[in-house]
Amino acid sequence: YRLSPAERERGVVCEMIDNDGLTGRVELSDHMTWSARSATGEVLPVGMRVEVVAQESIKLIVKPCEPEA
C-alpha cells in the first residue's frame, strides 16, 4: 500500500538495491532491516539515504531522499 508523506520513514541502503538482480535491503531509524525495491527502477548504492513510499507485503518500496535545503 502507498504511504502518505506524513507516514513515510527514512532509512539507509545497507545492501545495494537492484530490482533486476533481486537484491536490496534498507535499515530504518529503529535499526530494523527490510528487504527493499527501488520505486524508480534505478540501482541505489549502499549508504544512500532513501524514503519509504510504499509497502508490498514484507518488502519496502523506496526512492532516494530529496536533497535537504
CSV table of C-alpha atoms in Angstrom, one decimal:
chain,number,residue,atom,x,y,z
A,1,TYR,CA,0.0,0.0,0.0
A,2,ARG,CA,1.1,3.6,-0.6
A,3,LEU,CA,2.1,5.7,2.3
A,4,SER,CA,1.1,9.4,2.8
A,5,PRO,CA,4.0,11.9,3.1
A,6,ALA,CA,3.4,12.1,6.9
A,7,GLU,CA,3.7,8.3,7.3
A,8,ARG,CA,6.9,7.9,5.2
A,9,GLU,CA,10.0,6.8,7.1
A,10,ARG,CA,13.6,7.4,6.0
A,11,GLY,CA,16.4,4.9,6.1
A,12,VAL,CA,19.8,4.0,4.6
A,13,VAL,CA,20.5,1.4,2.0
A,14,CYS,CA,22.6,-1.4,3.6
A,15,GLU,CA,22.6,-3.8,0.6
A,16,MET,CA,22.6,-2.4,-2.9
A,17,ILE,CA,19.1,-2.2,-4.3
A,18,ASP,CA,18.9,-3.7,-7.8
A,19,ASN,CA,15.4,-4.6,-8.9
A,20,ASP,CA,16.8,-6.7,-11.8
A,21,GLY,CA,19.2,-8.6,-9.6
A,22,LEU,CA,16.5,-9.0,-6.9
A,23,THR,CA,18.8,-7.6,-4.2
A,24,GLY,CA,18.3,-4.8,-1.7
A,25,ARG,CA,17.9,-4.0,2.0
A,26,VAL,CA,17.4,-0.8,3.9
A,27,GLU,CA,17.9,0.0,7.6
A,28,LEU,CA,15.3,2.3,9.1
A,29,SER,CA,15.6,4.6,12.1
A,30,ASP,CA,14.6,1.8,14.5
A,31,HIS,CA,17.6,-0.2,13.3
A,32,MET,CA,15.4,-2.9,11.7
A,33,THR,CA,16.4,-4.0,8.2
A,34,TRP,CA,13.9,-4.7,5.5
A,35,SER,CA,14.0,-6.2,2.0
A,36,ALA,CA,13.6,-3.3,-0.4
A,37,ARG,CA,13.0,-2.4,-4.1
A,38,SER,CA,13.5,0.9,-5.9
A,39,ALA,CA,10.4,2.8,-6.8
A,40,THR,CA,12.1,4.3,-9.8
A,41,GLY,CA,13.9,1.1,-11.0
A,42,GLU,CA,17.3,2.7,-10.6
A,43,VAL,CA,20.1,1.0,-8.7
A,44,LEU,CA,20.6,2.5,-5.3
A,45,PRO,CA,24.1,2.1,-3.7
A,46,VAL,CA,24.9,1.2,-0.1
A,47,GLY,CA,24.9,4.3,2.1
A,48,MET,CA,22.3,6.2,0.1
A,49,ARG,CA,19.5,7.9,2.1
A,50,VAL,CA,16.1,6.8,1.0
A,51,GLU,CA,12.4,7.4,1.8
A,52,VAL,CA,9.8,4.6,2.0
A,53,VAL,CA,6.9,5.4,-0.4
A,54,ALA,CA,5.0,2.1,-0.2
A,55,GLN,CA,5.0,-1.4,1.3
A,56,GLU,CA,4.2,-4.6,-0.6
A,57,SER,CA,3.8,-7.5,1.9
A,58,ILE,CA,7.2,-7.6,3.7
A,59,LYS,CA,9.1,-5.6,1.1
A,60,LEU,CA,9.5,-1.8,1.2
A,61,ILE,CA,9.4,0.4,-1.9
A,62,VAL,CA,11.9,3.2,-1.6
A,63,LYS,CA,13.1,6.3,-3.5
A,64,PRO,CA,16.2,8.5,-3.0
A,65,CYS,CA,15.6,11.3,-0.5
A,66,GLU,CA,15.3,14.8,-1.8
A,67,PRO,CA,18.4,16.9,-1.0
A,68,GLU,CA,17.9,18.9,2.1
A,69,ALA,CA,17.9,22.7,1.6
